[in-house]
């Protein structure tokens, strides 16, 4: 990103002028859930702020924030010493409140994490994972029930599993409905969201940043100014950080695809989310069954490293690995019951195994630049707490 337009050919965009001259200009890059939740938090914290969110697409929650499992997680899957394990439970509570107050489509589902292996080695591994998850849940103060095979049949009669742990405090949210509510909340708070504004370059000029955008439609170039800039660009956050002079980050996109169960068998799961037993800190949660807020039964996601920062729905992994994952719990499924659904890109900061943590870094003071990098699962759950974390850093960083 070395491109910089000739400044004589461009007009400074809507952030100049006497009326707003004394306002703090805050620019947030990315209208995913993290960018929007952060914008709302900044608005609550700074009453003299003029907040602009720049988004390269033409709608909110158009990338990873739309294409995920939509689960408001309890935090049980994360190791308890990470920033994300602190932020997810708090963020989850606030997200639930936001959904209740803003008519977002969401549903309490509960989550069953179950051991279903038919061979002894597999079963031993799964039981050990359940034991470690249970220990982790105690550290996180989560309430759960251990369920026998019969207990599992009581809540989900068609699920075949030998033993499981059940968390009742888990929800699923409809991403489109959430996006519409966040957009409205931002508009009501006077936050301006500029679509088709693809950030190309960021230049530091004394006490502010100039942010150069190019319209994805017309190619028109605009420049925005910010004395506080938050990079919430998801899988592209490393490129944005580099453009602003912080080249130390690297995102390794990791794609997760979903299949959907179609026809009558989509009602084999009535409500509960069904997850395989993988230990806390595992880099992904494994292929699971999700009954979405809209009532679809999804199988996925898988995890594949992905070269590009852009997804491509035409590339579809054959169903075998999804069918294998789902048949452990629902043996009657066949390939003809499955249809490819969608995929999303995880913003991993680590190409190998091991759990990544969120990176939230206050890079520069006067003007201020905050990078939010590696916000992968449970980033949707944690989004409002990430926004809180950003604004709580304002005073300690001299904002
Ligand atoms: C398969 C999968 C399943 C998941 N399941 C869950 C789950 O069940 N629960 C959960 O809590 N989390 C889940 N997550 C994680 C969660 O989806 C993410 O943590 C969260 O959506 C990240 O939000 P974001 O706003 O940081 O990123 P994004 O939603 O990607 O938003 C970034 C925005 O920045 C914009 N942008 C990028 N570059 C530019 C640019 N140059 N100029 C302008 N705009 C730009 C993009 O267009 C995009 O809209 C899952 C993720 C995946 C991939």
Short mmCIF file of C-alpha atoms and ligand atoms in Angstrom, two decimals:
data_model
loop_
_atom_site.label_atom_id
_atom_site.label_comp_id
_atom_site.label_asym_id
_atom_site.label_seq_id
_atom_site.Cartn_x
_atom_site.Cartn_y
_atom_site.Cartn_z
CA UNK A 1 0.00 0.00 0.00
CA UNK A 2 2.30 2.75 -1.15
CA UNK A 3 -0.28 4.48 -3.31
CA UNK A 4 -1.00 8.08 -2.40
CA UNK A 5 -3.07 10.36 -4.61
CA UNK A 6 -1.94 13.77 -5.66
CA UNK A 7 -3.44 15.96 -2.96
CA UNK A 8 -4.22 18.76 -5.40
CA UNK A 9 -6.72 16.53 -7.22
CA UNK A 10 -8.81 15.66 -4.20
CA UNK A 11 -11.04 17.52 -1.83
CA UNK A 12 -10.90 16.76 1.85
CA UNK A 13 -14.13 14.92 2.51
CA UNK A 14 -16.91 15.85 4.87
CA UNK A 15 -14.91 16.17 8.05
CA UNK A 16 -13.77 19.76 7.61
CA UNK A 17 -15.62 23.00 8.18
CA UNK A 18 -16.33 25.51 10.92
CA UNK A 19 -19.35 23.77 12.38
CA UNK A 20 -17.44 20.71 13.47
CA UNK A 21 -14.01 22.27 13.83
CA UNK A 22 -13.75 21.63 17.57
CA UNK A 23 -14.98 18.08 17.47
CA UNK A 24 -12.73 15.06 17.93
CA UNK A 25 -12.63 13.29 14.60
CA UNK A 26 -12.79 9.57 15.09
CA UNK A 27 -12.50 7.28 12.08
CA UNK A 28 -13.22 3.58 12.35
CA UNK A 29 -12.19 1.37 9.45
CA UNK A 30 -14.60 -1.54 8.90
CA UNK A 31 -18.36 -1.85 9.44
CA UNK A 32 -18.23 -5.39 10.78
CA UNK A 33 -19.64 -6.09 14.20
CA UNK A 34 -16.42 -5.00 15.93
CA UNK A 35 -16.21 -1.67 14.08
CA UNK A 36 -19.88 -0.85 14.73
CA UNK A 37 -19.89 -1.91 18.39
CA UNK A 38 -16.73 0.17 18.90
CA UNK A 39 -18.29 3.16 17.14
CA UNK A 40 -21.29 3.00 19.51
CA UNK A 41 -19.00 2.78 22.55
CA UNK A 42 -16.87 5.72 21.38
CA UNK A 43 -20.05 7.73 20.88
CA UNK A 44 -21.17 6.97 24.45
CA UNK A 45 -17.75 7.89 25.85
CA UNK A 46 -16.87 11.07 23.91
CA UNK A 47 -19.74 13.52 23.57
CA UNK A 48 -17.76 15.89 21.39
CA UNK A 49 -16.77 13.27 18.84
CA UNK A 50 -17.59 13.18 15.16
CA UNK A 51 -17.50 9.49 14.33
CA UNK A 52 -17.18 8.10 10.82
CA UNK A 53 -17.08 4.42 9.90
CA UNK A 54 -15.49 3.63 6.53
CA UNK A 55 -16.65 0.44 4.82
CA UNK A 56 -15.50 -0.83 1.44
CA UNK A 57 -18.70 -2.80 0.74
CA UNK A 58 -22.20 -1.39 0.33
CA UNK A 59 -23.70 -2.75 3.57
CA UNK A 60 -22.81 -3.49 7.18
CA UNK A 61 -21.72 -6.94 8.45
CA UNK A 62 -20.93 -7.97 4.89
CA UNK A 63 -17.85 -10.13 5.54
CA UNK A 64 -16.84 -12.39 8.48
CA UNK A 65 -19.47 -10.88 10.78
CA UNK A 66 -22.18 -12.27 8.49
CA UNK A 67 -20.64 -15.63 7.61
CA UNK A 68 -20.12 -17.37 10.94
CA UNK A 69 -22.05 -19.65 13.30
CA UNK A 70 -23.85 -16.74 14.99
CA UNK A 71 -23.32 -18.24 18.43
CA UNK A 72 -23.20 -16.04 21.53
CA UNK A 73 -20.64 -18.16 23.31
CA UNK A 74 -20.15 -18.84 27.01
CA UNK A 75 -16.33 -18.76 26.77
CA UNK A 76 -15.87 -22.43 27.71
CA UNK A 77 -13.72 -23.16 24.66
CA UNK A 78 -11.09 -20.53 25.47
CA UNK A 79 -8.17 -20.94 27.83
CA UNK A 80 -8.94 -18.76 30.82
CA UNK A 81 -5.73 -16.67 30.71
CA UNK A 82 -6.54 -14.92 27.41
CA UNK A 83 -7.93 -11.46 26.75
CA UNK A 84 -10.69 -13.03 24.64
CA UNK A 85 -11.82 -15.20 27.55
CA UNK A 86 -12.23 -12.07 29.67
CA UNK A 87 -14.06 -10.16 26.96
CA UNK A 88 -16.40 -12.88 25.62
CA UNK A 89 -18.65 -13.38 28.70
CA UNK A 90 -19.02 -9.63 29.30
CA UNK A 91 -19.56 -8.92 25.61
CA UNK A 92 -22.04 -11.78 25.36
CA UNK A 93 -24.22 -10.34 28.15
CA UNK A 94 -24.28 -6.95 26.47
CA UNK A 95 -25.00 -8.43 23.05
CA UNK A 96 -27.99 -10.30 24.49
CA UNK A 97 -29.28 -7.06 26.03
CA UNK A 98 -28.77 -5.27 22.73
CA UNK A 99 -30.74 -8.00 20.91
CA UNK A 100 -33.59 -7.82 23.43
CA UNK A 101 -33.82 -4.04 23.28
CA UNK A 102 -33.54 -3.73 19.52
CA UNK A 103 -35.80 -6.53 18.25
CA UNK A 104 -32.95 -8.59 16.87
CA UNK A 105 -33.89 -12.15 15.94
CA UNK A 106 -32.06 -14.41 18.41
CA UNK A 107 -32.80 -17.51 20.45
CA UNK A 108 -31.57 -19.28 23.52
CA UNK A 109 -30.40 -22.71 22.39
CA UNK A 110 -28.04 -24.07 25.00
CA UNK A 111 -24.98 -26.02 23.91
CA UNK A 112 -24.24 -29.72 24.21
CA UNK A 113 -20.58 -30.74 23.92
CA UNK A 114 -20.63 -34.48 23.51
CA UNK A 115 -18.43 -37.54 23.20
CA UNK A 116 -19.63 -39.75 20.36
CA UNK A 117 -16.61 -41.81 19.23
CA UNK A 118 -17.27 -45.46 18.52
CA UNK A 119 -13.63 -46.54 19.12
CA UNK A 120 -11.85 -46.68 22.45
CA UNK A 121 -8.95 -44.36 21.59
CA UNK A 122 -11.31 -41.70 20.24
CA UNK A 123 -13.63 -41.99 23.19
CA UNK A 124 -10.76 -41.71 25.69
CA UNK A 125 -9.57 -38.53 23.96
CA UNK A 126 -13.06 -37.06 24.02
CA UNK A 127 -13.69 -37.89 27.65
CA UNK A 128 -10.40 -36.25 28.57
CA UNK A 129 -11.48 -33.14 26.59
CA UNK A 130 -14.82 -33.07 28.43
CA UNK A 131 -12.98 -33.28 31.74
CA UNK A 132 -10.72 -30.35 30.77
CA UNK A 133 -13.67 -28.30 29.52
CA UNK A 134 -15.43 -28.89 32.82
CA UNK A 135 -12.38 -27.72 34.73
CA UNK A 136 -12.18 -24.66 32.51
CA UNK A 137 -15.86 -23.90 33.11
CA UNK A 138 -15.21 -23.82 36.87
CA UNK A 139 -12.43 -21.26 36.41
CA UNK A 140 -14.84 -19.17 34.33
CA UNK A 141 -17.73 -19.65 36.78
CA UNK A 142 -19.98 -21.20 34.15
CA UNK A 143 -22.95 -23.35 35.09
CA UNK A 144 -23.15 -26.69 33.32
CA UNK A 145 -24.74 -30.12 33.62
CA UNK A 146 -23.09 -33.43 32.88
CA UNK A 147 -25.51 -35.54 30.84
CA UNK A 148 -25.56 -39.29 30.32
CA UNK A 149 -26.76 -40.80 27.07
CA UNK A 150 -30.31 -40.77 28.44
CA UNK A 151 -30.04 -37.17 29.57
CA UNK A 152 -28.91 -36.23 26.07
CA UNK A 153 -31.86 -38.09 24.54
CA UNK A 154 -34.21 -36.11 26.75
CA UNK A 155 -33.10 -32.77 25.31
CA UNK A 156 -32.37 -33.93 21.75
CA UNK A 157 -33.96 -37.36 21.10
CA UNK A 158 -32.22 -37.93 17.73
CA UNK A 159 -28.66 -37.23 18.87
CA UNK A 160 -26.44 -40.26 19.38
CA UNK A 161 -23.76 -39.60 22.02
CA UNK A 162 -22.47 -41.34 25.11
CA UNK A 163 -21.78 -38.48 27.47
CA UNK A 164 -21.92 -34.73 27.30
CA UNK A 165 -21.78 -31.43 29.09
CA UNK A 166 -24.66 -29.05 28.64
CA UNK A 167 -24.50 -25.27 29.01
CA UNK A 168 -27.87 -23.57 29.08
CA UNK A 169 -26.49 -20.00 28.75
CA UNK A 170 -25.80 -20.04 25.01
CA UNK A 171 -27.71 -18.19 22.27
CA UNK A 172 -27.72 -17.87 18.48
CA UNK A 173 -28.29 -14.59 16.73
CA UNK A 174 -29.39 -13.82 13.20
CA UNK A 175 -26.54 -11.86 11.64
CA UNK A 176 -28.69 -9.93 9.14
CA UNK A 177 -31.13 -8.83 11.81
CA UNK A 178 -28.23 -7.85 14.07
CA UNK A 179 -26.63 -5.83 11.26
CA UNK A 180 -29.87 -3.93 10.62
CA UNK A 181 -30.21 -3.10 14.33
CA UNK A 182 -26.59 -1.96 14.64
CA UNK A 183 -26.94 0.24 11.58
CA UNK A 184 -30.04 1.88 13.07
CA UNK A 185 -28.37 2.33 16.46
CA UNK A 186 -25.36 3.99 14.80
CA UNK A 187 -27.60 6.28 12.75
CA UNK A 188 -29.58 7.23 15.89
CA UNK A 189 -26.31 8.03 17.65
CA UNK A 190 -25.27 10.35 14.80
CA UNK A 191 -22.48 8.07 13.60
CA UNK A 192 -21.90 8.37 9.89
CA UNK A 193 -21.23 5.18 7.94
CA UNK A 194 -19.66 5.72 4.53
CA UNK A 195 -20.08 2.74 2.19
CA UNK A 196 -17.99 1.92 -0.89
CA UNK A 197 -15.07 3.63 0.87
CA UNK A 198 -12.14 1.32 0.33
CA UNK A 199 -9.23 2.55 2.45
CA UNK A 200 -6.11 2.62 0.29
CA UNK A 201 -3.58 4.58 2.26
CA UNK A 202 -3.14 6.31 5.61
CA UNK A 203 -0.77 9.20 6.07
CA UNK A 204 0.19 10.76 9.37
CA UNK A 205 0.22 14.55 9.21
CA UNK A 206 1.28 16.11 12.51
CA UNK A 207 -1.74 15.70 14.84
CA UNK A 208 -4.04 13.71 12.57
CA UNK A 209 -4.19 10.93 10.03
CA UNK A 210 -5.34 11.43 6.47
CA UNK A 211 -7.19 8.37 5.28
CA UNK A 212 -7.38 7.96 1.53
CA UNK A 213 -10.31 5.99 0.20
CA UNK A 214 -11.32 4.91 -3.28
CA UNK A 215 -14.96 4.23 -4.14
CA UNK A 216 -15.33 0.59 -5.08
CA UNK A 217 -18.02 1.70 -7.60
CA UNK A 218 -16.92 4.93 -9.24
CA UNK A 219 -13.22 4.94 -8.40
CA UNK A 220 -13.65 8.42 -6.86
CA UNK A 221 -11.05 9.29 -4.25
CA UNK A 222 -11.87 10.93 -0.94
CA UNK A 223 -9.78 11.81 2.04
CA UNK A 224 -10.99 11.62 5.63
CA UNK A 225 -9.22 13.00 8.66
CA UNK A 226 -9.04 11.44 12.08
CA UNK A 227 -7.27 12.36 15.26
CA UNK A 228 -8.32 8.95 16.56
CA UNK A 229 -8.31 6.02 14.13
CA UNK A 230 -9.47 2.49 14.93
CA UNK A 231 -8.53 -0.29 12.53
CA UNK A 232 -11.35 -2.87 12.66
CA UNK A 233 -10.80 -4.29 9.19
CA UNK A 234 -11.06 -8.00 10.07
CA UNK A 235 -8.95 -10.23 7.79
CA UNK A 236 -7.59 -7.07 6.17
CA UNK A 237 -6.47 -5.48 9.44
CA UNK A 238 -2.79 -6.30 8.82
CA UNK A 239 -2.86 -4.47 5.46
CA UNK A 240 -4.52 -1.43 7.05
CA UNK A 241 -2.03 -1.46 9.95
CA UNK A 242 0.85 -1.60 7.47
CA UNK A 243 -0.56 1.29 5.47
CA UNK A 244 -0.58 3.37 8.65
CA UNK A 245 3.06 2.52 9.39
CA UNK A 246 2.62 -0.49 11.68
CA UNK A 247 3.93 -3.37 9.57
CA UNK A 248 4.40 -5.93 12.33
CA UNK A 249 1.09 -7.81 11.89
CA UNK A 250 0.29 -10.70 9.63
CA UNK A 251 -3.11 -12.31 9.17
CA UNK A 252 -3.36 -15.89 7.95
CA UNK A 253 -6.94 -16.24 6.68
CA UNK A 254 -8.50 -19.56 7.61
CA UNK A 255 -11.70 -20.44 5.81
CA UNK A 256 -14.67 -22.12 7.44
CA UNK A 257 -17.43 -23.57 5.24
CA UNK A 258 -20.92 -24.72 6.15
CA UNK A 259 -23.34 -27.19 4.67
CA UNK A 260 -27.05 -27.10 5.43
CA UNK A 261 -29.34 -30.07 6.10
CA UNK A 262 -32.30 -29.79 3.73
CA UNK A 263 -35.71 -31.42 3.76
CA UNK A 264 -37.33 -33.30 6.61
CA UNK A 265 -34.05 -34.18 8.32
CA UNK A 266 -33.43 -30.53 9.13
CA UNK A 267 -35.76 -31.09 12.09
CA UNK A 268 -33.61 -33.91 13.53
CA UNK A 269 -32.19 -31.26 15.88
CA UNK A 270 -34.88 -29.27 17.63
CA UNK A 271 -32.98 -26.44 19.32
CA UNK A 272 -29.64 -27.30 20.95
CA UNK A 273 -26.20 -26.60 19.45
CA UNK A 274 -24.21 -29.86 19.24
CA UNK A 275 -20.42 -29.60 19.45
CA UNK A 276 -17.71 -32.28 19.36
CA UNK A 277 -15.55 -32.68 22.48
CA UNK A 278 -12.31 -30.82 21.78
CA UNK A 279 -10.13 -29.50 24.61
CA UNK A 280 -10.06 -25.82 25.67
CA UNK A 281 -7.58 -23.83 23.58
CA UNK A 282 -8.03 -25.99 20.49
CA UNK A 283 -7.52 -23.63 17.50
CA UNK A 284 -11.02 -24.37 16.14
CA UNK A 285 -14.17 -25.80 17.72
CA UNK A 286 -14.65 -28.63 15.23
CA UNK A 287 -17.52 -29.38 12.87
CA UNK A 288 -20.70 -28.85 14.85
CA UNK A 289 -24.47 -28.71 14.33
CA UNK A 290 -26.09 -25.30 14.61
CA UNK A 291 -29.80 -24.66 14.56
CA UNK A 292 -29.78 -21.03 13.44
CA UNK A 293 -32.10 -18.30 14.70
CA UNK A 294 -33.97 -18.68 11.40
CA UNK A 295 -34.38 -22.44 11.97
CA UNK A 296 -31.81 -23.78 9.46
CA UNK A 297 -29.68 -26.75 10.52
CA UNK A 298 -26.04 -26.03 9.62
CA UNK A 299 -23.06 -28.39 9.64
CA UNK A 300 -19.62 -26.80 9.93
CA UNK A 301 -17.37 -24.98 9.85
CA UNK A 302 -14.27 -26.78 8.60
CA UNK A 303 -10.88 -25.02 8.76
CA UNK A 304 -8.71 -24.49 5.68
CA UNK A 305 -5.90 -22.02 5.21
CA UNK A 306 -6.84 -19.57 2.49
CA UNK A 307 -4.39 -17.53 0.40
CA UNK A 308 -6.61 -14.56 -0.38
CA UNK A 309 -8.23 -11.90 1.82
CA UNK A 310 -11.39 -12.38 -0.26
CA UNK A 311 -13.70 -15.34 -0.07
CA UNK A 312 -15.08 -17.13 -3.12
CA UNK A 313 -18.38 -18.95 -2.70
CA UNK A 314 -17.84 -20.80 -5.98
CA UNK A 315 -15.07 -22.84 -4.37
CA UNK A 316 -16.80 -25.53 -2.33
CA UNK A 317 -15.21 -28.43 -0.46
CA UNK A 318 -17.08 -31.67 -1.23
CA UNK A 319 -19.51 -32.73 1.52
CA UNK A 320 -17.67 -35.85 2.77
CA UNK A 321 -15.86 -34.24 5.73
CA UNK A 322 -19.06 -32.45 6.82
CA UNK A 323 -21.10 -35.60 6.52
CA UNK A 324 -18.51 -37.50 8.59
CA UNK A 325 -18.59 -34.82 11.31
CA UNK A 326 -22.40 -34.74 11.43
CA UNK A 327 -22.96 -38.51 11.21
CA UNK A 328 -21.16 -39.01 14.48
CA UNK A 329 -24.25 -37.44 16.09
CA UNK A 330 -26.89 -38.09 13.42
CA UNK A 331 -26.06 -41.45 11.78
CA UNK A 332 -29.10 -41.38 9.49
CA UNK A 333 -27.84 -38.41 7.43
CA UNK A 334 -26.80 -39.07 3.82
CA UNK A 335 -25.05 -36.91 1.26
CA UNK A 336 -28.34 -36.12 -0.49
CA UNK A 337 -29.56 -34.36 2.68
CA UNK A 338 -26.77 -31.78 2.45
CA UNK A 339 -26.47 -28.58 0.47
CA UNK A 340 -23.50 -26.19 0.52
CA UNK A 341 -24.50 -23.06 2.50
CA UNK A 342 -21.75 -20.42 2.85
CA UNK A 343 -18.26 -19.76 4.19
CA UNK A 344 -16.40 -17.16 6.23
CA UNK A 345 -12.77 -16.19 6.81
CA UNK A 346 -11.17 -16.32 10.26
CA UNK A 347 -8.54 -13.62 10.89
CA UNK A 348 -5.85 -15.82 12.44
CA UNK A 349 -2.57 -14.31 13.58
CA UNK A 350 -0.86 -17.66 13.74
CA UNK A 351 -0.48 -20.08 10.84
CA UNK A 352 0.01 -23.15 12.99
CA UNK A 353 -1.77 -24.86 15.83
CA UNK A 354 -2.48 -23.17 19.14
CA UNK A 355 -5.06 -20.63 20.09
CA UNK A 356 -4.61 -17.03 19.00
CA UNK A 357 -5.64 -14.18 21.26
CA UNK A 358 -7.19 -10.87 20.23
CA UNK A 359 -4.60 -8.16 19.66
CA UNK A 360 -5.85 -4.73 20.73
CA UNK A 361 -3.00 -2.26 20.58
CA UNK A 362 -2.81 1.45 21.19
CA UNK A 363 0.00 2.24 18.76
CA UNK A 364 0.47 5.95 18.75
CA UNK A 365 -0.51 8.92 20.88
CA UNK A 366 -1.43 12.26 19.32
CA UNK A 367 -2.78 11.31 16.88
CA UNK A 368 -4.07 8.02 18.20
CA UNK A 369 -4.09 4.79 16.25
CA UNK A 370 -5.60 1.60 17.61
CA UNK A 371 -5.18 -1.72 15.84
CA UNK A 372 -7.71 -4.52 16.41
CA UNK A 373 -6.06 -7.55 14.86
CA UNK A 374 -6.81 -11.28 15.00
CA UNK A 375 -10.39 -10.80 16.17
CA UNK A 376 -11.52 -14.31 15.43
CA UNK A 377 -14.00 -16.44 17.35
CA UNK A 378 -15.58 -15.47 19.71
CA UNK A 379 -15.27 -11.97 18.25
CA UNK A 380 -18.98 -11.66 17.54
CA UNK A 381 -19.77 -12.51 21.16
CA UNK A 382 -17.08 -10.19 22.51
CA UNK A 383 -17.71 -7.23 20.17
CA UNK A 384 -19.27 -4.81 22.69
CA UNK A 385 -16.63 -5.67 25.28
CA UNK A 386 -13.94 -5.01 22.65
CA UNK A 387 -15.50 -1.57 22.15
CA UNK A 388 -15.44 -1.03 25.93
CA UNK A 389 -11.82 -2.13 26.09
CA UNK A 390 -10.91 0.40 23.40
CA UNK A 391 -12.66 3.34 25.12
CA UNK A 392 -11.38 2.35 28.55
CA UNK A 393 -7.87 2.72 27.13
CA UNK A 394 -8.60 6.32 26.10
CA UNK A 395 -7.83 7.90 29.47
CA UNK A 396 -4.72 5.86 30.19
CA UNK A 397 -3.41 6.76 26.73
CA UNK A 398 -4.03 10.48 27.10
CA UNK A 399 -7.10 10.84 24.86
C1 LIG B 1 -16.49 -19.74 10.23
C2 LIG B 1 -16.55 -18.79 11.39
C3 LIG B 1 -17.41 -19.05 12.46
C4 LIG B 1 -17.46 -18.16 13.54
N1 LIG B 1 -18.36 -18.38 14.52
C5 LIG B 1 -18.47 -17.49 15.53
C6 LIG B 1 -19.46 -17.66 16.52
O1 LIG B 1 -20.30 -18.55 16.46
N2 LIG B 1 -19.49 -16.79 17.55
C7 LIG B 1 -18.59 -15.76 17.66
O2 LIG B 1 -18.62 -15.04 18.65
N3 LIG B 1 -17.65 -15.55 16.70
C8 LIG B 1 -17.61 -16.38 15.63
N4 LIG B 1 -16.70 -16.16 14.65
C9 LIG B 1 -15.82 -15.00 14.73
C10 LIG B 1 -16.54 -13.71 14.34
O3 LIG B 1 -17.32 -13.91 13.18
C11 LIG B 1 -15.50 -12.62 14.12
O4 LIG B 1 -14.66 -12.55 15.26
C12 LIG B 1 -16.14 -11.25 13.91
O5 LIG B 1 -17.15 -11.32 12.94
C13 LIG B 1 -15.06 -10.29 13.48
O6 LIG B 1 -15.69 -9.07 13.20
P1 LIG B 1 -14.88 -7.88 12.58
O7 LIG B 1 -15.79 -6.71 12.59
O8 LIG B 1 -13.56 -7.78 13.25
O9 LIG B 1 -14.53 -8.36 11.09
P2 LIG B 1 -15.40 -8.27 9.75
O10 LIG B 1 -16.79 -8.68 9.96
O11 LIG B 1 -14.63 -8.97 8.70
O12 LIG B 1 -15.43 -6.72 9.46
C14 LIG B 1 -14.34 -6.05 8.90
C15 LIG B 1 -14.89 -5.04 7.92
O13 LIG B 1 -13.80 -4.25 7.44
C16 LIG B 1 -14.04 -3.96 6.09
N5 LIG B 1 -12.78 -3.63 5.44
C17 LIG B 1 -11.69 -4.41 5.25
N6 LIG B 1 -10.75 -3.75 4.57
C18 LIG B 1 -11.23 -2.53 4.33
C19 LIG B 1 -10.72 -1.38 3.64
N7 LIG B 1 -9.51 -1.39 3.06
N8 LIG B 1 -11.49 -0.27 3.58
C20 LIG B 1 -12.74 -0.23 4.16
N9 LIG B 1 -13.27 -1.30 4.79
C21 LIG B 1 -12.52 -2.42 4.88
C22 LIG B 1 -14.64 -5.26 5.55
O14 LIG B 1 -15.35 -5.05 4.35
C23 LIG B 1 -15.52 -5.71 6.70
O15 LIG B 1 -16.84 -5.27 6.57
C24 LIG B 1 -16.63 -17.01 13.54
C25 LIG B 1 -15.80 -16.75 12.46
C26 LIG B 1 -15.78 -17.61 11.38
C27 LIG B 1 -14.93 -17.29 10.19
#
